[in-house]
PDB file of C-alpha atoms in Angstrom:
ATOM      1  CA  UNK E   1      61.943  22.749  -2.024  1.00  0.00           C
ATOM      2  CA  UNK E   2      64.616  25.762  -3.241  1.00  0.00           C
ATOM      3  CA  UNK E   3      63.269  25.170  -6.411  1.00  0.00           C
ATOM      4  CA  UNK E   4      59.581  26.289  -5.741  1.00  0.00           C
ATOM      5  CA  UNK E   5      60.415  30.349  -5.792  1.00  0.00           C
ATOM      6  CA  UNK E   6      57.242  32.791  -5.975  1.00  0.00           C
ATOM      7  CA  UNK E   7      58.659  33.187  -9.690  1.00  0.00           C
ATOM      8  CA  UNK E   8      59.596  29.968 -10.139  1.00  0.00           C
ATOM      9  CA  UNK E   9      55.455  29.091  -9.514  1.00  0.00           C
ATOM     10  CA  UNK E  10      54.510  32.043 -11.344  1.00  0.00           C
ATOM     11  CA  UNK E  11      56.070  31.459 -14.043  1.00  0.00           C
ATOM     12  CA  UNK E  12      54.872  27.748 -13.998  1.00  0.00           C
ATOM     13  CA  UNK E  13      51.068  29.078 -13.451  1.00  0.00           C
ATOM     14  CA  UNK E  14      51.741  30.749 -16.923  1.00  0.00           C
ATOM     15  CA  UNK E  15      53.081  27.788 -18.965  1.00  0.00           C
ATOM     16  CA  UNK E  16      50.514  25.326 -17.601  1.00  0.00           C
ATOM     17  CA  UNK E  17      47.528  28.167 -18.178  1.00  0.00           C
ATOM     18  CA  UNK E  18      49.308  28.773 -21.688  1.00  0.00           C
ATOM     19  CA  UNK E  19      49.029  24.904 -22.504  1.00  0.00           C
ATOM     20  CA  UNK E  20      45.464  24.569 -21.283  1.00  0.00           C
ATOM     21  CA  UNK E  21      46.202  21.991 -18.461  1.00  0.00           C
ATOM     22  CA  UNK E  22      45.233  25.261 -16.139  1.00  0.00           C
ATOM     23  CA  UNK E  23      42.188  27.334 -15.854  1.00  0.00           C
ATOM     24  CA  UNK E  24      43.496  30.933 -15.512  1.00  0.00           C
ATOM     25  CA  UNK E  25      43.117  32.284 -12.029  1.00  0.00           C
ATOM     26  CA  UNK E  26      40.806  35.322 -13.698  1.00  0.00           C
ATOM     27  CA  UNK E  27      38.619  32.401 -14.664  1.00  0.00           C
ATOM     28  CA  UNK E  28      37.774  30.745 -11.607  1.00  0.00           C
ATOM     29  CA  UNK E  29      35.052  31.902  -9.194  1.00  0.00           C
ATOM     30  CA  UNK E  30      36.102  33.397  -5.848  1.00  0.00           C
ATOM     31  CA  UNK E  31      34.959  30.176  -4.316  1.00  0.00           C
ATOM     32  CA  UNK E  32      36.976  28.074  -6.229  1.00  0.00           C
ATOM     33  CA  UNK E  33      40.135  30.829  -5.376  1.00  0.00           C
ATOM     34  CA  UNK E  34      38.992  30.345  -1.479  1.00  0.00           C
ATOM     35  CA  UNK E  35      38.077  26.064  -1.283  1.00  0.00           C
ATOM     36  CA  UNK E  36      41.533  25.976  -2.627  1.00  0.00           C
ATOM     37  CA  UNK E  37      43.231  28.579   0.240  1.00  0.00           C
ATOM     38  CA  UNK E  38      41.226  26.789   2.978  1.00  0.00           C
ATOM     39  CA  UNK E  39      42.510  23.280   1.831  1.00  0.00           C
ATOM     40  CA  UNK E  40      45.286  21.734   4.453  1.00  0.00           C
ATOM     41  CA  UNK E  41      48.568  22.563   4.358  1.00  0.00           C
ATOM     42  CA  UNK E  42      49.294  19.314   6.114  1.00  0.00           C
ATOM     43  CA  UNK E  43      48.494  15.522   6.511  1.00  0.00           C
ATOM     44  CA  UNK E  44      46.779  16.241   9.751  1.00  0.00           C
ATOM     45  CA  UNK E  45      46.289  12.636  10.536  1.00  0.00           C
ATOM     46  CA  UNK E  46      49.354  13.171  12.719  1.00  0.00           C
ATOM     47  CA  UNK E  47      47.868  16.479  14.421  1.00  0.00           C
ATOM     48  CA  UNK E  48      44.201  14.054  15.182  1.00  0.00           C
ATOM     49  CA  UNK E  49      44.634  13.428  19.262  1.00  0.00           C
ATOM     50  CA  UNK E  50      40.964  13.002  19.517  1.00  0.00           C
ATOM     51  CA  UNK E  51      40.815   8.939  20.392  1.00  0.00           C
ATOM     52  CA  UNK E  52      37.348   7.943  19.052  1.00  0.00           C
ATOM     53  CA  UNK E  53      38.791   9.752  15.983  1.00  0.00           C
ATOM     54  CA  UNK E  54      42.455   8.028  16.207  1.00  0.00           C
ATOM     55  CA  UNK E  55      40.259   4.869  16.590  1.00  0.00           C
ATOM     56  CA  UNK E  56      38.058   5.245  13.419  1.00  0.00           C
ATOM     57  CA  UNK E  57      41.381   6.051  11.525  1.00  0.00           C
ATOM     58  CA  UNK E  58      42.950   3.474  13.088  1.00  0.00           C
ATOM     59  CA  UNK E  59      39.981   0.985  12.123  1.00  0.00           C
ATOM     60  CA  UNK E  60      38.945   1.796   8.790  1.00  0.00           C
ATOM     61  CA  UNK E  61      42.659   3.317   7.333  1.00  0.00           C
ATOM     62  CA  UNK E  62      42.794   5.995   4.653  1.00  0.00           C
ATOM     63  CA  UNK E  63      40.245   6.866   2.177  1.00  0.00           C
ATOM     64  CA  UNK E  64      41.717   6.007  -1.700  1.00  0.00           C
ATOM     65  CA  UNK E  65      39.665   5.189  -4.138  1.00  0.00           C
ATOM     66  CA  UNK E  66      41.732   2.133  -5.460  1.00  0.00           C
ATOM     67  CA  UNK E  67      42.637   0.452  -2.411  1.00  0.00           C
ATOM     68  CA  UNK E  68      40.428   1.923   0.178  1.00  0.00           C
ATOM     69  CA  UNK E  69      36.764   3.006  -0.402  1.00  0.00           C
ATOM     70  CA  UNK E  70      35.911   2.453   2.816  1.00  0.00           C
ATOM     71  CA  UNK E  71      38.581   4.581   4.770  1.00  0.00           C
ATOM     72  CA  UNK E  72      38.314   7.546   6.628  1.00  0.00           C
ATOM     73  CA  UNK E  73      38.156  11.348   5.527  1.00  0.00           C
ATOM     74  CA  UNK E  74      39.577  14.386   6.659  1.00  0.00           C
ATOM     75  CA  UNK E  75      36.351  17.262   6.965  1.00  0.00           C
ATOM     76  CA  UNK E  76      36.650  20.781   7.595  1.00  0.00           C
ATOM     77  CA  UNK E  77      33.839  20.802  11.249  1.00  0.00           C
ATOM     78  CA  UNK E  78      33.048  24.588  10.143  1.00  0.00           C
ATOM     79  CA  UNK E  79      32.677  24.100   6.518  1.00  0.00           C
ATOM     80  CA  UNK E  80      34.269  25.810   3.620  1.00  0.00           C
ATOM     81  CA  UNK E  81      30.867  27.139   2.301  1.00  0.00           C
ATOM     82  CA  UNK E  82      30.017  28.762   5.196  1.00  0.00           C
ATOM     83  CA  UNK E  83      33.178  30.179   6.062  1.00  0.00           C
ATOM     84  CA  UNK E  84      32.662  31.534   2.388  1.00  0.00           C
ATOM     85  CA  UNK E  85      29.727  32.921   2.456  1.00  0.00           C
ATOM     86  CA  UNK E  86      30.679  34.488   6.347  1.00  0.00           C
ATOM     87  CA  UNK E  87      34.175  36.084   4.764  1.00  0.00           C
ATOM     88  CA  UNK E  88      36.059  34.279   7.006  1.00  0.00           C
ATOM     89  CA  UNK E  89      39.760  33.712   6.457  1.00  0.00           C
ATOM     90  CA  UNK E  90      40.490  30.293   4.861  1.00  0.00           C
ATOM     91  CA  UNK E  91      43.962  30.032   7.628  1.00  0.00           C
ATOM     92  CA  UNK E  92      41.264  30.151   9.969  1.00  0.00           C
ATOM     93  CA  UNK E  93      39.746  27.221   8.302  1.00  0.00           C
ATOM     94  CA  UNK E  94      42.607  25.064   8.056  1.00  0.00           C
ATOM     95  CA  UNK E  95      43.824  24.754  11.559  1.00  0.00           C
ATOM     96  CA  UNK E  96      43.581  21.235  13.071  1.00  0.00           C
ATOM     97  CA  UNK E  97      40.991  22.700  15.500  1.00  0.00           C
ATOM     98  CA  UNK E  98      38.878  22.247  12.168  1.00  0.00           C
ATOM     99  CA  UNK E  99      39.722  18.810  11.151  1.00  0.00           C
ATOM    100  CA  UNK E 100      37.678  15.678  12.264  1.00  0.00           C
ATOM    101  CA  UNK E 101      37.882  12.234  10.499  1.00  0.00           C
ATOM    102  CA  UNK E 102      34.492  10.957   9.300  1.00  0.00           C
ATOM    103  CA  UNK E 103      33.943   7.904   7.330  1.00  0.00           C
ATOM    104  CA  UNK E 104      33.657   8.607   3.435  1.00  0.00           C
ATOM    105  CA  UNK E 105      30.175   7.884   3.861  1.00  0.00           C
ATOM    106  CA  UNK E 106      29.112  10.560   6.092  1.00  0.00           C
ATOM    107  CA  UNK E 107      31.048  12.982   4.136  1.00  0.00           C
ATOM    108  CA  UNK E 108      29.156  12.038   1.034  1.00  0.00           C
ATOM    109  CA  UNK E 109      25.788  12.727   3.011  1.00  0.00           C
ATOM    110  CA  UNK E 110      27.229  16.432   4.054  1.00  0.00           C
ATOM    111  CA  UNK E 111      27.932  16.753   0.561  1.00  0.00           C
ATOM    112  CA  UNK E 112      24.452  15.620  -0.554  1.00  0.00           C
ATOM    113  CA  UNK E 113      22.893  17.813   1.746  1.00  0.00           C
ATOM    114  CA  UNK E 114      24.714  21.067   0.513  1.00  0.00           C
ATOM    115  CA  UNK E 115      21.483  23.310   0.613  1.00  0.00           C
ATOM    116  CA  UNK E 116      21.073  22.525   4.203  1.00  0.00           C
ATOM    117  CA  UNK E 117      24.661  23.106   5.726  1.00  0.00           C
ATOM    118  CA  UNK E 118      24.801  21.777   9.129  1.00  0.00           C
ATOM    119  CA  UNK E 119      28.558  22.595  10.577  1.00  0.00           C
ATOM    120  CA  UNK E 120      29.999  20.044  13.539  1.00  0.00           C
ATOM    121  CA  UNK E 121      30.708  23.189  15.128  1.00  0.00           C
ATOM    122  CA  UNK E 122      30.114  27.350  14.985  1.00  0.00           C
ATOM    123  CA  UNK E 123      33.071  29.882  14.395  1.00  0.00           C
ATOM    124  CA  UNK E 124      32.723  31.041  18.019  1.00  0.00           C
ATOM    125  CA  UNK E 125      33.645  27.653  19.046  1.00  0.00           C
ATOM    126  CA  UNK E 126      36.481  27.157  16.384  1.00  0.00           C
ATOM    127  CA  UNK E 127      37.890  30.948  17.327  1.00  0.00           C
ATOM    128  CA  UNK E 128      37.622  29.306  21.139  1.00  0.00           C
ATOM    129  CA  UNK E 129      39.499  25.889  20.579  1.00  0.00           C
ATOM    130  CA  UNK E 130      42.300  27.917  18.376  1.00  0.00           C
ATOM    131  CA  UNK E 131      42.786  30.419  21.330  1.00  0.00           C
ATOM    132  CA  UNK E 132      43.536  27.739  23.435  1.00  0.00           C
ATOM    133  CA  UNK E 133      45.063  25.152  21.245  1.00  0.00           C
ATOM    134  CA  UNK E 134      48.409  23.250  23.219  1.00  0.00           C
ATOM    135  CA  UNK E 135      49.835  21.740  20.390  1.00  0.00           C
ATOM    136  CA  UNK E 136      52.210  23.680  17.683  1.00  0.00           C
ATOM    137  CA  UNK E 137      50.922  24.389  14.416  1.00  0.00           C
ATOM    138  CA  UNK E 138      53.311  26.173  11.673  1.00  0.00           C
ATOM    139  CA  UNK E 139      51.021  29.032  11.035  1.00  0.00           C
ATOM    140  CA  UNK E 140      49.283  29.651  14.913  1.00  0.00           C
ATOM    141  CA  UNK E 141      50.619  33.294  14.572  1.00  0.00           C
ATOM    142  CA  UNK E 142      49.242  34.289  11.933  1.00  0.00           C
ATOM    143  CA  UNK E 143      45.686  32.570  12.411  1.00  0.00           C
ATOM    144  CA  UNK E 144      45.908  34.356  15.882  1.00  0.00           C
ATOM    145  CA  UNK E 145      46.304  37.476  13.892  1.00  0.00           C
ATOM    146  CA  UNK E 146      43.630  36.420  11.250  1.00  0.00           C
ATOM    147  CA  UNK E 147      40.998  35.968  13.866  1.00  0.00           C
ATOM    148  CA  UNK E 148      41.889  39.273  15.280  1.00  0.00           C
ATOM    149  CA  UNK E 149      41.226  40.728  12.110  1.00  0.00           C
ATOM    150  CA  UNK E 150      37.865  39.061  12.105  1.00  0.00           C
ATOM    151  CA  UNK E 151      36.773  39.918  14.945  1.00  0.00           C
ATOM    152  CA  UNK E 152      37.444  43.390  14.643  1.00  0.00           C
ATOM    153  CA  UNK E 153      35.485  43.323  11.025  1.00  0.00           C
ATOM    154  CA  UNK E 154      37.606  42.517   8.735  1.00  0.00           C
ATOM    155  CA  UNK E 155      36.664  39.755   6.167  1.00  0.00           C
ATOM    156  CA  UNK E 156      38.026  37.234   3.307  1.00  0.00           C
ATOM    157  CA  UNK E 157      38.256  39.405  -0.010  1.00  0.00           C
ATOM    158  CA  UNK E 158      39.912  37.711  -2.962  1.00  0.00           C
ATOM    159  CA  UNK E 159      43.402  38.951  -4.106  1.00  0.00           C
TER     160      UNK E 159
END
């Protein structure tokens, strides 16, 4: 883990950009720059305490597409897309008070139905649920400070 410096994945950036197995960050979109901040920083199948969700994951196991097409998902309940298009900070997004587990399946059918994005639950609720979340999560401080920026106006610009 001492290894991965800033410079040390700066530097890294460059060679694989360099070699082509990168596209350079100036190339991508600034959705592509923000589905990639909002992805999970953890497992979160540990942080799930839900039990009809501990159930299904229990049932089913998890999704791979070798050994288990049939498993279980993690899904973002306020979506990437809208938290996109709302400027909403991707920490925000990747708290566990975001994460369900859905079967692969219904996650396909959210995915089919991108041009008619129905979220498992609104911001207000998500801001709620973080407020008020018992467990510990690594980055609670600063997602507490994140939604205080939102709410006060502030929104998602890319870097």
């Amino acid at each position: 883990k001492k290894k991965f410096t800033p410079a040390f994945l700066k530097n890294q950036r460059k060679i694989f950009e360099e070699k082509g197995y990168w596209i350079p960050l100036k190339d991508k979109t600034d959705y592509e720059i923000y589905t990639k901040e909002s992805n999970w920083i953890e497992r979160m199948w540990d942080l799930i305490t839900d039990e009809k969700q501990l159930s299904l994951l229990q049932e089913k196991g998890i999704f791979n597409a070798f050994t288990n097409s049939y498993g279980v998902v993690r899904d973002h309940m306020f979506s990437r897309i809208s938290g996109f298009q709302k400027g909403i900070f991707p920490e925000i997004l990747r708290h566990p008070c975001n994460c369900q587990i859905i079967t692969t399946s219904e996650n396909v059918s959210k995915s089919r139905a991108k041009d008619s994005i129905v979220d498992s639950q609104s911001i207000e609720e998500l801001i709620l649920k973080i407020k008020q979340f018992p467990g510990s999560w690594k980055e609670q401080n600063v997602v507490l400070k994140k939604i205080k920026e939102y709410e006060e106006g502030k929104r998602w610009i890319r870097n």
